[in-house]
Amino acid sequence: MAMEETFIIIKPEAVAKQLVGEILARFERKGLYIKKLGVTQIEEEVAREHYAHHRDKPFFPHLIEAMTCGPVILAVLEGEDAVAQVRNIVGATDPAKAAPGTIRGDFALRLPYNMVHAADSPDNAQAEIRRFFG
Ligand code: CMP
C-alpha cells in the first residue's frame, strides 16, 4: 500500500473542549505524519461549498452554523492507507453509534457535533486540501 494523504478538520466543538492535542495525538500514535497544520475560522461560503452534497438535508443550516461558530484546526495527514486509517480512528458519523475507542465514540454524544471531519476518499482529500490550504 502506497503512502497516501488525507484531510481532516478538528471541528469548533473539539477546539472549545480543548481536545486538539488529544485528537492529533491519536493520529500520531497510530503512525500518521502531520504534513500541514493550520488554525482558522471557516467562512460560511466555504462551509457551504465543503458540505454542498448535504445542502438539501434538513440539518444543513445547523451543520453550517456548527462549523463556522468558532476556530477549527485543519490538517493534512500522511501514511499508508491514510484515508481508511483515519476514518477508523475517527469512528462512525453518528456519535451515538461510534464504537468506544474511536474519537467520536469517546468524546461526542450527538450529531452534528462529531468532533472531526475526515475525507472519505483520496480524490476528495486532495480537493479538500486545495479548498482549505490553497
Ligand atoms: P462530517 O463527517 O463532517 O460530514 C457531514 C456532517 O454532517 C457530519 O460529519 C455531521 O457533522 C453532520 N451530519 C450528518 N448526518 C447528520 C444528521 N442526521 N443530523 C445532523 N447532522 C448530521
mmCIF file of N, CA and C and ligand atoms in Angstrom:
data_model
loop_
_atom_site.group_PDB
_atom_site.id
_atom_site.type_symbol
_atom_site.label_atom_id
_atom_site.label_comp_id
_atom_site.label_asym_id
_atom_site.label_seq_id
_atom_site.Cartn_x
_atom_site.Cartn_y
_atom_site.Cartn_z
ATOM 1 N N MET A 1 0.853 -1.201 0.000
ATOM 2 C CA MET A 1 0.000 0.000 0.000
ATOM 3 C C MET A 1 0.888 1.251 0.000
ATOM 4 N N ALA A 2 0.626 2.130 -0.968
ATOM 5 C CA ALA A 2 1.450 3.332 -1.118
ATOM 6 C C ALA A 2 1.091 4.380 -0.062
ATOM 7 N N MET A 3 2.032 5.306 0.133
ATOM 8 C CA MET A 3 1.745 6.440 1.020
ATOM 9 C C MET A 3 0.588 7.227 0.440
ATOM 10 N N GLU A 4 -0.219 7.760 1.319
ATOM 11 C CA GLU A 4 -1.436 8.456 0.905
ATOM 12 C C GLU A 4 -1.613 9.650 1.839
ATOM 13 N N GLU A 5 -2.237 10.695 1.294
ATOM 14 C CA GLU A 5 -2.583 11.853 2.132
ATOM 15 C C GLU A 5 -4.075 11.876 2.397
ATOM 16 N N THR A 6 -4.453 12.347 3.570
ATOM 17 C CA THR A 6 -5.852 12.633 3.809
ATOM 18 C C THR A 6 -5.982 13.992 4.493
ATOM 19 N N PHE A 7 -7.230 14.431 4.617
ATOM 20 C CA PHE A 7 -7.504 15.771 5.157
ATOM 21 C C PHE A 7 -8.512 15.661 6.280
ATOM 22 N N ILE A 8 -8.245 16.357 7.374
ATOM 23 C CA ILE A 8 -9.207 16.393 8.487
ATOM 24 C C ILE A 8 -9.455 17.829 8.936
ATOM 25 N N ILE A 9 -10.621 18.023 9.538
ATOM 26 C CA ILE A 9 -10.934 19.264 10.256
ATOM 27 C C ILE A 9 -11.295 18.866 11.683
ATOM 28 N N ILE A 10 -10.583 19.446 12.650
ATOM 29 C CA ILE A 10 -10.991 19.311 14.052
ATOM 30 C C ILE A 10 -12.008 20.428 14.289
ATOM 31 N N LYS A 11 -13.246 20.044 14.544
ATOM 32 C CA LYS A 11 -14.384 20.964 14.486
ATOM 33 C C LYS A 11 -14.418 21.921 15.694
ATOM 34 N N PRO A 12 -15.205 22.997 15.584
ATOM 35 C CA PRO A 12 -15.232 24.011 16.656
ATOM 36 C C PRO A 12 -15.528 23.435 18.038
ATOM 37 N N GLU A 13 -16.425 22.423 18.123
ATOM 38 C CA GLU A 13 -16.751 21.896 19.450
ATOM 39 C C GLU A 13 -15.559 21.209 20.106
ATOM 40 N N ALA A 14 -14.672 20.618 19.303
ATOM 41 C CA ALA A 14 -13.489 19.945 19.853
ATOM 42 C C ALA A 14 -12.450 20.974 20.313
ATOM 43 N N VAL A 15 -12.317 22.071 19.538
ATOM 44 C CA VAL A 15 -11.401 23.144 19.952
ATOM 45 C C VAL A 15 -11.912 23.754 21.256
ATOM 46 N N ALA A 16 -13.232 23.999 21.341
ATOM 47 C CA ALA A 16 -13.822 24.597 22.551
ATOM 48 C C ALA A 16 -13.624 23.693 23.765
ATOM 49 N N LYS A 17 -13.639 22.387 23.549
ATOM 50 C CA LYS A 17 -13.461 21.441 24.663
ATOM 51 C C LYS A 17 -11.992 21.111 24.922
ATOM 52 N N GLN A 18 -11.081 21.819 24.247
ATOM 53 C CA GLN A 18 -9.628 21.648 24.450
ATOM 54 C C GLN A 18 -9.175 20.216 24.201
ATOM 55 N N LEU A 19 -9.693 19.645 23.096
ATOM 56 C CA LEU A 19 -9.353 18.266 22.726
ATOM 57 C C LEU A 19 -8.390 18.190 21.539
ATOM 58 N N VAL A 20 -7.837 19.328 21.117
ATOM 59 C CA VAL A 20 -6.990 19.333 19.912
ATOM 60 C C VAL A 20 -5.776 18.426 20.085
ATOM 61 N N GLY A 21 -5.064 18.574 21.190
ATOM 62 C CA GLY A 21 -3.861 17.770 21.428
ATOM 63 C C GLY A 21 -4.185 16.287 21.512
ATOM 64 N N GLU A 22 -5.242 15.968 22.217
ATOM 65 C CA GLU A 22 -5.689 14.576 22.363
ATOM 66 C C GLU A 22 -6.012 13.952 20.996
ATOM 67 N N ILE A 23 -6.706 14.710 20.162
ATOM 68 C CA ILE A 23 -7.115 14.182 18.850
ATOM 69 C C ILE A 23 -5.906 14.012 17.933
ATOM 70 N N LEU A 24 -5.043 15.028 17.854
ATOM 71 C CA LEU A 24 -3.855 14.910 16.995
ATOM 72 C C LEU A 24 -2.951 13.780 17.483
ATOM 73 N N ALA A 25 -2.867 13.602 18.805
ATOM 74 C CA ALA A 25 -2.009 12.549 19.374
ATOM 75 C C ALA A 25 -2.463 11.166 18.916
ATOM 76 N N ARG A 26 -3.773 10.974 18.780
ATOM 77 C CA ARG A 26 -4.271 9.656 18.355
ATOM 78 C C ARG A 26 -3.795 9.314 16.940
ATOM 79 N N PHE A 27 -3.777 10.323 16.043
ATOM 80 C CA PHE A 27 -3.295 10.070 14.681
ATOM 81 C C PHE A 27 -1.786 9.834 14.689
ATOM 82 N N GLU A 28 -1.062 10.621 15.456
ATOM 83 C CA GLU A 28 0.395 10.464 15.509
ATOM 84 C C GLU A 28 0.785 9.117 16.112
ATOM 85 N N ARG A 29 0.109 8.726 17.182
ATOM 86 C CA ARG A 29 0.455 7.446 17.826
ATOM 87 C C ARG A 29 0.203 6.269 16.898
ATOM 88 N N LYS A 30 -0.760 6.413 15.994
ATOM 89 C CA LYS A 30 -1.047 5.360 15.015
ATOM 90 C C LYS A 30 0.082 5.240 13.995
ATOM 91 N N GLY A 31 0.859 6.335 13.829
ATOM 92 C CA GLY A 31 1.965 6.312 12.875
ATOM 93 C C GLY A 31 1.778 7.234 11.692
ATOM 94 N N LEU A 32 0.717 8.037 11.730
ATOM 95 C CA LEU A 32 0.481 9.001 10.656
ATOM 96 C C LEU A 32 1.297 10.262 10.914
ATOM 97 N N TYR A 33 1.726 10.896 9.836
ATOM 98 C CA TYR A 33 2.523 12.128 9.941
ATOM 99 C C TYR A 33 1.651 13.350 9.677
ATOM 100 N N ILE A 34 1.856 14.394 10.462
ATOM 101 C CA ILE A 34 1.188 15.671 10.213
ATOM 102 C C ILE A 34 2.021 16.415 9.168
ATOM 103 N N LYS A 35 1.438 16.573 7.956
ATOM 104 C CA LYS A 35 2.173 17.225 6.861
ATOM 105 C C LYS A 35 1.868 18.713 6.786
ATOM 106 N N LYS A 36 0.624 19.086 7.130
ATOM 107 C CA LYS A 36 0.231 20.504 7.168
ATOM 108 C C LYS A 36 -0.709 20.662 8.331
ATOM 109 N N LEU A 37 -0.649 21.852 8.961
ATOM 110 C CA LEU A 37 -1.496 22.101 10.128
ATOM 111 C C LEU A 37 -1.837 23.582 10.142
ATOM 112 N N GLY A 38 -3.080 23.903 10.409
ATOM 113 C CA GLY A 38 -3.457 25.310 10.461
ATOM 114 C C GLY A 38 -4.631 25.527 11.377
ATOM 115 N N VAL A 39 -4.779 26.761 11.824
ATOM 116 C CA VAL A 39 -5.959 27.141 12.593
ATOM 117 C C VAL A 39 -6.643 28.284 11.850
ATOM 118 N N THR A 40 -7.966 28.178 11.750
ATOM 119 C CA THR A 40 -8.718 29.207 11.034
ATOM 120 C C THR A 40 -10.161 29.189 11.521
ATOM 121 N N GLN A 41 -10.908 30.191 11.124
ATOM 122 C CA GLN A 41 -12.362 30.126 11.311
ATOM 123 C C GLN A 41 -12.954 30.047 9.912
ATOM 124 N N ILE A 42 -13.732 29.015 9.645
ATOM 125 C CA ILE A 42 -14.229 28.769 8.289
ATOM 126 C C ILE A 42 -15.321 29.777 7.939
ATOM 127 N N GLU A 43 -15.179 30.403 6.747
ATOM 128 C CA GLU A 43 -16.203 31.318 6.241
ATOM 129 C C GLU A 43 -17.451 30.516 5.856
ATOM 130 N N GLU A 44 -18.609 31.147 6.023
ATOM 131 C CA GLU A 44 -19.863 30.452 5.715
ATOM 132 C C GLU A 44 -19.888 29.922 4.280
ATOM 133 N N GLU A 45 -19.394 30.738 3.341
ATOM 134 C CA GLU A 45 -19.412 30.326 1.927
ATOM 135 C C GLU A 45 -18.566 29.072 1.694
ATOM 136 N N VAL A 46 -17.428 28.992 2.378
ATOM 137 C CA VAL A 46 -16.535 27.828 2.231
ATOM 138 C C VAL A 46 -17.184 26.586 2.850
ATOM 139 N N ALA A 47 -17.831 26.768 4.005
ATOM 140 C CA ALA A 47 -18.518 25.641 4.658
ATOM 141 C C ALA A 47 -19.647 25.122 3.760
ATOM 142 N N ARG A 48 -20.361 26.037 3.127
ATOM 143 C CA ARG A 48 -21.473 25.628 2.251
ATOM 144 C C ARG A 48 -20.951 24.855 1.043
ATOM 145 N N GLU A 49 -19.789 25.242 0.538
ATOM 146 C CA GLU A 49 -19.174 24.529 -0.591
ATOM 147 C C GLU A 49 -18.677 23.143 -0.137
ATOM 148 N N HIS A 50 -18.014 23.123 1.026
ATOM 149 C CA HIS A 50 -17.452 21.865 1.549
ATOM 150 C C HIS A 50 -18.552 20.819 1.759
ATOM 151 N N TYR A 51 -19.714 21.259 2.240
ATOM 152 C CA TYR A 51 -20.815 20.338 2.539
ATOM 153 C C TYR A 51 -21.939 20.437 1.503
ATOM 154 N N ALA A 52 -21.606 20.850 0.272
ATOM 155 C CA ALA A 52 -22.630 21.051 -0.770
ATOM 156 C C ALA A 52 -23.479 19.795 -1.010
ATOM 157 N N HIS A 53 -22.864 18.611 -0.849
ATOM 158 C CA HIS A 53 -23.611 17.347 -1.066
ATOM 159 C C HIS A 53 -24.698 17.141 -0.007
ATOM 160 N N HIS A 54 -24.681 17.945 1.064
ATOM 161 C CA HIS A 54 -25.721 17.842 2.101
ATOM 162 C C HIS A 54 -26.705 19.010 2.052
ATOM 163 N N ARG A 55 -26.634 19.840 0.984
ATOM 164 C CA ARG A 55 -27.369 21.121 1.048
ATOM 165 C C ARG A 55 -28.885 20.952 1.126
ATOM 166 N N ASP A 56 -29.409 19.824 0.674
ATOM 167 C CA ASP A 56 -30.870 19.636 0.734
ATOM 168 C C ASP A 56 -31.331 18.926 2.009
ATOM 169 N N LYS A 57 -30.397 18.597 2.887
ATOM 170 C CA LYS A 57 -30.767 17.881 4.120
ATOM 171 C C LYS A 57 -31.330 18.868 5.156
ATOM 172 N N PRO A 58 -32.248 18.397 5.988
ATOM 173 C CA PRO A 58 -32.849 19.303 6.984
ATOM 174 C C PRO A 58 -31.818 19.844 7.985
ATOM 175 N N PHE A 59 -30.730 19.102 8.203
ATOM 176 C CA PHE A 59 -29.743 19.545 9.194
ATOM 177 C C PHE A 59 -28.699 20.506 8.619
ATOM 178 N N PHE A 60 -28.799 20.830 7.308
ATOM 179 C CA PHE A 60 -27.754 21.640 6.669
ATOM 180 C C PHE A 60 -27.505 22.982 7.376
ATOM 181 N N PRO A 61 -28.541 23.789 7.670
ATOM 182 C CA PRO A 61 -28.277 25.084 8.325
ATOM 183 C C PRO A 61 -27.580 24.920 9.683
ATOM 184 N N HIS A 62 -28.006 23.922 10.432
ATOM 185 C CA HIS A 62 -27.403 23.664 11.742
ATOM 186 C C HIS A 62 -25.937 23.240 11.585
ATOM 187 N N LEU A 63 -25.666 22.416 10.568
ATOM 188 C CA LEU A 63 -24.295 21.961 10.303
ATOM 189 C C LEU A 63 -23.392 23.145 9.953
ATOM 190 N N ILE A 64 -23.892 24.039 9.092
ATOM 191 C CA ILE A 64 -23.085 25.205 8.690
ATOM 192 C C ILE A 64 -22.806 26.089 9.902
ATOM 193 N N GLU A 65 -23.819 26.307 10.727
ATOM 194 C CA GLU A 65 -23.628 27.108 11.948
ATOM 195 C C GLU A 65 -22.589 26.442 12.863
ATOM 196 N N ALA A 66 -22.689 25.126 13.025
ATOM 197 C CA ALA A 66 -21.767 24.407 13.916
ATOM 198 C C ALA A 66 -20.329 24.450 13.406
ATOM 199 N N MET A 67 -20.140 24.519 12.073
ATOM 200 C CA MET A 67 -18.785 24.500 11.503
ATOM 201 C C MET A 67 -18.142 25.877 11.447
ATOM 202 N N THR A 68 -18.955 26.934 11.581
ATOM 203 C CA THR A 68 -18.428 28.290 11.407
ATOM 204 C C THR A 68 -18.456 29.102 12.702
ATOM 205 N N CYS A 69 -18.894 28.497 13.802
ATOM 206 C CA CYS A 69 -19.138 29.264 15.030
ATOM 207 C C CYS A 69 -17.876 29.523 15.848
ATOM 208 N N GLY A 70 -16.751 28.945 15.451
ATOM 209 C CA GLY A 70 -15.518 29.157 16.210
ATOM 210 C C GLY A 70 -14.338 28.606 15.436
ATOM 211 N N PRO A 71 -13.143 28.747 15.991
ATOM 212 C CA PRO A 71 -11.957 28.272 15.274
ATOM 213 C C PRO A 71 -11.941 26.756 15.099
ATOM 214 N N VAL A 72 -11.284 26.329 14.019
ATOM 215 C CA VAL A 72 -11.076 24.906 13.722
ATOM 216 C C VAL A 72 -9.590 24.678 13.465
ATOM 217 N N ILE A 73 -9.192 23.417 13.532
ATOM 218 C CA ILE A 73 -7.852 23.007 13.128
ATOM 219 C C ILE A 73 -7.975 22.243 11.822
ATOM 220 N N LEU A 74 -7.168 22.637 10.832
ATOM 221 C CA LEU A 74 -7.110 21.939 9.541
ATOM 222 C C LEU A 74 -5.820 21.140 9.506
ATOM 223 N N ALA A 75 -5.874 19.899 9.032
ATOM 224 C CA ALA A 75 -4.632 19.120 8.970
ATOM 225 C C ALA A 75 -4.615 18.201 7.758
ATOM 226 N N VAL A 76 -3.411 18.076 7.177
ATOM 227 C CA VAL A 76 -3.130 17.038 6.189
ATOM 228 C C VAL A 76 -2.314 15.971 6.898
ATOM 229 N N LEU A 77 -2.808 14.729 6.850
ATOM 230 C CA LEU A 77 -2.132 13.601 7.486
ATOM 231 C C LEU A 77 -1.650 12.653 6.398
ATOM 232 N N GLU A 78 -0.476 12.068 6.602
ATOM 233 C CA GLU A 78 0.092 11.170 5.599
ATOM 234 C C GLU A 78 0.486 9.851 6.224
ATOM 235 N N GLY A 79 0.253 8.785 5.469
ATOM 236 C CA GLY A 79 0.671 7.461 5.909
ATOM 237 C C GLY A 79 0.118 6.420 4.966
ATOM 238 N N GLU A 80 0.475 5.162 5.176
ATOM 239 C CA GLU A 80 -0.081 4.088 4.357
ATOM 240 C C GLU A 80 -1.586 4.020 4.560
ATOM 241 N N ASP A 81 -2.333 4.034 3.470
ATOM 242 C CA ASP A 81 -3.788 3.870 3.533
ATOM 243 C C ASP A 81 -4.421 4.905 4.484
ATOM 244 N N ALA A 82 -3.918 6.136 4.407
ATOM 245 C CA ALA A 82 -4.275 7.160 5.411
ATOM 246 C C ALA A 82 -5.779 7.451 5.454
ATOM 247 N N VAL A 83 -6.451 7.457 4.297
ATOM 248 C CA VAL A 83 -7.883 7.797 4.305
ATOM 249 C C VAL A 83 -8.652 6.810 5.177
ATOM 250 N N ALA A 84 -8.442 5.521 4.945
ATOM 251 C CA ALA A 84 -9.178 4.493 5.710
ATOM 252 C C ALA A 84 -8.700 4.437 7.162
ATOM 253 N N GLN A 85 -7.391 4.559 7.375
ATOM 254 C CA GLN A 85 -6.856 4.503 8.744
ATOM 255 C C GLN A 85 -7.443 5.623 9.601
ATOM 256 N N VAL A 86 -7.485 6.814 9.035
ATOM 257 C CA VAL A 86 -8.001 7.967 9.781
ATOM 258 C C VAL A 86 -9.489 7.788 10.064
ATOM 259 N N ARG A 87 -10.234 7.296 9.085
ATOM 260 C CA ARG A 87 -11.677 7.112 9.314
ATOM 261 C C ARG A 87 -11.944 6.049 10.382
ATOM 262 N N ASN A 88 -11.076 5.041 10.466
ATOM 263 C CA ASN A 88 -11.212 4.057 11.554
ATOM 264 C C ASN A 88 -10.992 4.701 12.916
ATOM 265 N N ILE A 89 -9.999 5.574 12.998
ATOM 266 C CA ILE A 89 -9.683 6.229 14.276
ATOM 267 C C ILE A 89 -10.801 7.201 14.663
ATOM 268 N N VAL A 90 -11.400 7.852 13.648
ATOM 269 C CA VAL A 90 -12.455 8.851 13.902
ATOM 270 C C VAL A 90 -13.762 8.171 14.323
ATOM 271 N N GLY A 91 -14.120 7.059 13.689
ATOM 272 C CA GLY A 91 -15.340 6.330 14.058
ATOM 273 C C GLY A 91 -16.550 6.722 13.230
ATOM 274 N N ALA A 92 -17.672 6.074 13.511
ATOM 275 C CA ALA A 92 -18.906 6.274 12.741
ATOM 276 C C ALA A 92 -19.406 7.711 12.844
ATOM 277 N N THR A 93 -20.081 8.167 11.763
ATOM 278 C CA THR A 93 -20.562 9.556 11.696
ATOM 279 C C THR A 93 -21.398 9.939 12.913
ATOM 280 N N ASP A 94 -22.320 9.061 13.293
ATOM 281 C CA ASP A 94 -23.206 9.365 14.430
ATOM 282 C C ASP A 94 -22.519 8.958 15.729
ATOM 283 N N PRO A 95 -22.204 9.922 16.586
ATOM 284 C CA PRO A 95 -21.501 9.598 17.844
ATOM 285 C C PRO A 95 -22.250 8.581 18.699
ATOM 286 N N ALA A 96 -23.580 8.530 18.535
ATOM 287 C CA ALA A 96 -24.365 7.565 19.319
ATOM 288 C C ALA A 96 -24.086 6.132 18.870
ATOM 289 N N LYS A 97 -23.544 5.993 17.640
ATOM 290 C CA LYS A 97 -23.256 4.649 17.110
ATOM 291 C C LYS A 97 -21.759 4.375 17.027
ATOM 292 N N ALA A 98 -20.943 5.373 17.257
ATOM 293 C CA ALA A 98 -19.489 5.202 17.122
ATOM 294 C C ALA A 98 -18.963 4.327 18.255
ATOM 295 N N ALA A 99 -18.050 3.423 17.897
ATOM 296 C CA ALA A 99 -17.515 2.474 18.883
ATOM 297 C C ALA A 99 -16.641 3.192 19.916
ATOM 298 N N PRO A 100 -16.705 2.739 21.174
ATOM 299 C CA PRO A 100 -15.750 3.237 22.170
ATOM 300 C C PRO A 100 -14.327 2.983 21.664
ATOM 301 N N GLY A 101 -13.427 3.921 21.966
ATOM 302 C CA GLY A 101 -12.055 3.805 21.460
ATOM 303 C C GLY A 101 -11.835 4.649 20.227
ATOM 304 N N THR A 102 -12.929 5.014 19.521
ATOM 305 C CA THR A 102 -12.818 5.959 18.414
ATOM 306 C C THR A 102 -12.981 7.378 18.983
ATOM 307 N N ILE A 103 -12.556 8.366 18.213
ATOM 308 C CA ILE A 103 -12.664 9.763 18.687
ATOM 309 C C ILE A 103 -14.136 10.115 18.943
ATOM 310 N N ARG A 104 -14.990 9.791 17.973
ATOM 311 C CA ARG A 104 -16.416 10.135 18.148
ATOM 312 C C ARG A 104 -17.056 9.287 19.244
ATOM 313 N N GLY A 105 -16.632 8.038 19.361
ATOM 314 C CA GLY A 105 -17.167 7.166 20.405
ATOM 315 C C GLY A 105 -16.769 7.618 21.794
ATOM 316 N N ASP A 106 -15.600 8.219 21.905
ATOM 317 C CA ASP A 106 -15.094 8.616 23.223
ATOM 318 C C ASP A 106 -15.497 10.030 23.626
ATOM 319 N N PHE A 107 -15.630 10.942 22.657
ATOM 320 C CA PHE A 107 -15.744 12.362 23.022
ATOM 321 C C PHE A 107 -17.027 13.055 22.574
ATOM 322 N N ALA A 108 -17.865 12.376 21.790
ATOM 323 C CA ALA A 108 -19.040 13.061 21.238
ATOM 324 C C ALA A 108 -20.317 12.317 21.614
ATOM 325 N N LEU A 109 -21.400 13.076 21.681
ATOM 326 C CA LEU A 109 -22.664 12.495 22.133
ATOM 327 C C LEU A 109 -23.720 12.473 21.029
ATOM 328 N N ARG A 110 -23.790 13.578 20.241
ATOM 329 C CA ARG A 110 -24.881 13.616 19.251
ATOM 330 C C ARG A 110 -24.517 14.490 18.057
ATOM 331 N N LEU A 111 -25.144 14.187 16.945
ATOM 332 C CA LEU A 111 -24.974 14.953 15.713
ATOM 333 C C LEU A 111 -25.539 16.360 15.864
ATOM 334 N N PRO A 112 -25.003 17.358 15.140
ATOM 335 C CA PRO A 112 -23.898 17.260 14.182
ATOM 336 C C PRO A 112 -22.527 17.354 14.836
ATOM 337 N N TYR A 113 -22.499 17.313 16.173
ATOM 338 C CA TYR A 113 -21.248 17.578 16.905
ATOM 339 C C TYR A 113 -20.418 16.304 17.040
ATOM 340 N N ASN A 114 -19.725 15.940 15.950
ATOM 341 C CA ASN A 114 -18.957 14.691 15.983
ATOM 342 C C ASN A 114 -17.452 14.912 15.969
ATOM 343 N N MET A 115 -17.024 16.129 16.321
ATOM 344 C CA MET A 115 -15.640 16.461 16.681
ATOM 345 C C MET A 115 -14.660 16.582 15.513
ATOM 346 N N VAL A 116 -14.765 15.666 14.536
ATOM 347 C CA VAL A 116 -13.773 15.647 13.453
ATOM 348 C C VAL A 116 -14.472 15.360 12.134
ATOM 349 N N HIS A 117 -14.079 16.086 11.087
ATOM 350 C CA HIS A 117 -14.425 15.702 9.720
ATOM 351 C C HIS A 117 -13.200 15.012 9.129
ATOM 352 N N ALA A 118 -13.402 13.914 8.409
ATOM 353 C CA ALA A 118 -12.291 13.238 7.717
ATOM 354 C C ALA A 118 -12.713 12.922 6.293
ATOM 355 N N ALA A 119 -11.853 13.235 5.328
ATOM 356 C CA ALA A 119 -12.153 12.985 3.911
ATOM 357 C C ALA A 119 -12.477 11.510 3.698
ATOM 358 N N ASP A 120 -13.407 11.240 2.743
ATOM 359 C CA ASP A 120 -13.867 9.861 2.554
ATOM 360 C C ASP A 120 -13.239 9.152 1.363
ATOM 361 N N SER A 121 -12.349 9.818 0.619
ATOM 362 C CA SER A 121 -11.632 9.152 -0.477
ATOM 363 C C SER A 121 -10.376 9.972 -0.767
ATOM 364 N N PRO A 122 -9.372 9.346 -1.404
ATOM 365 C CA PRO A 122 -8.158 10.109 -1.764
ATOM 366 C C PRO A 122 -8.464 11.296 -2.667
ATOM 367 N N ASP A 123 -9.391 11.137 -3.621
ATOM 368 C CA ASP A 123 -9.731 12.258 -4.516
ATOM 369 C C ASP A 123 -10.381 13.397 -3.744
ATOM 370 N N ASN A 124 -11.327 13.064 -2.863
ATOM 371 C CA ASN A 124 -11.950 14.121 -2.055
ATOM 372 C C ASN A 124 -10.936 14.762 -1.115
ATOM 373 N N ALA A 125 -9.999 13.959 -0.597
ATOM 374 C CA ALA A 125 -8.955 14.524 0.275
ATOM 375 C C ALA A 125 -8.172 15.596 -0.474
ATOM 376 N N GLN A 126 -7.776 15.304 -1.719
ATOM 377 C CA GLN A 126 -6.993 16.282 -2.492
ATOM 378 C C GLN A 126 -7.829 17.532 -2.792
ATOM 379 N N ALA A 127 -9.111 17.348 -3.109
ATOM 380 C CA ALA A 127 -9.981 18.510 -3.381
ATOM 381 C C ALA A 127 -10.134 19.360 -2.116
ATOM 382 N N GLU A 128 -10.262 18.693 -0.962
ATOM 383 C CA GLU A 128 -10.437 19.427 0.296
ATOM 384 C C GLU A 128 -9.137 20.127 0.703
ATOM 385 N N ILE A 129 -7.985 19.479 0.442
ATOM 386 C CA ILE A 129 -6.695 20.119 0.732
ATOM 387 C C ILE A 129 -6.569 21.398 -0.099
ATOM 388 N N ARG A 130 -6.959 21.313 -1.390
ATOM 389 C CA ARG A 130 -6.901 22.513 -2.242
ATOM 390 C C ARG A 130 -7.859 23.578 -1.736
ATOM 391 N N ARG A 131 -9.072 23.170 -1.297
ATOM 392 C CA ARG A 131 -10.068 24.133 -0.828
ATOM 393 C C ARG A 131 -9.563 24.873 0.404
ATOM 394 N N PHE A 132 -8.955 24.150 1.326
ATOM 395 C CA PHE A 132 -8.632 24.764 2.614
ATOM 396 C C PHE A 132 -7.183 25.251 2.723
ATOM 397 N N PHE A 133 -6.270 24.677 1.956
ATOM 398 C CA PHE A 133 -4.874 25.120 2.032
ATOM 399 C C PHE A 133 -4.432 25.858 0.772
ATOM 400 N N GLY A 134 -5.286 25.833 -0.285
ATOM 401 C CA GLY A 134 -4.965 26.583 -1.496
ATOM 402 C C GLY A 134 -3.949 25.862 -2.358
HETATM 403 P P1 CMP B 1 -18.877 15.043 8.675
HETATM 404 O O1 CMP B 1 -18.068 13.805 8.639
HETATM 405 O O2 CMP B 1 -18.166 16.344 8.812
HETATM 406 O O3 CMP B 1 -19.770 15.073 7.343
HETATM 407 C C1 CMP B 1 -21.043 15.660 7.283
HETATM 408 C C2 CMP B 1 -21.509 16.159 8.594
HETATM 409 O O4 CMP B 1 -22.899 16.401 8.676
HETATM 410 C C3 CMP B 1 -21.268 15.078 9.642
HETATM 411 O O5 CMP B 1 -19.906 14.925 9.897
HETATM 412 C C4 CMP B 1 -22.112 15.611 10.782
HETATM 413 O O6 CMP B 1 -21.480 16.676 11.480
HETATM 414 C C5 CMP B 1 -23.315 16.176 10.025
HETATM 415 N N1 CMP B 1 -24.447 15.227 9.966
HETATM 416 C C6 CMP B 1 -24.535 14.074 9.262
HETATM 417 N N2 CMP B 1 -25.732 13.476 9.427
HETATM 418 C C7 CMP B 1 -26.427 14.279 10.278
HETATM 419 C C8 CMP B 1 -27.745 14.217 10.851
HETATM 420 N N3 CMP B 1 -28.575 13.196 10.580
HETATM 421 N N4 CMP B 1 -28.126 15.211 11.685
HETATM 422 C C9 CMP B 1 -27.294 16.247 11.960
HETATM 423 N N5 CMP B 1 -26.044 16.362 11.449
HETATM 424 C C10 CMP B 1 -25.609 15.397 10.622
#
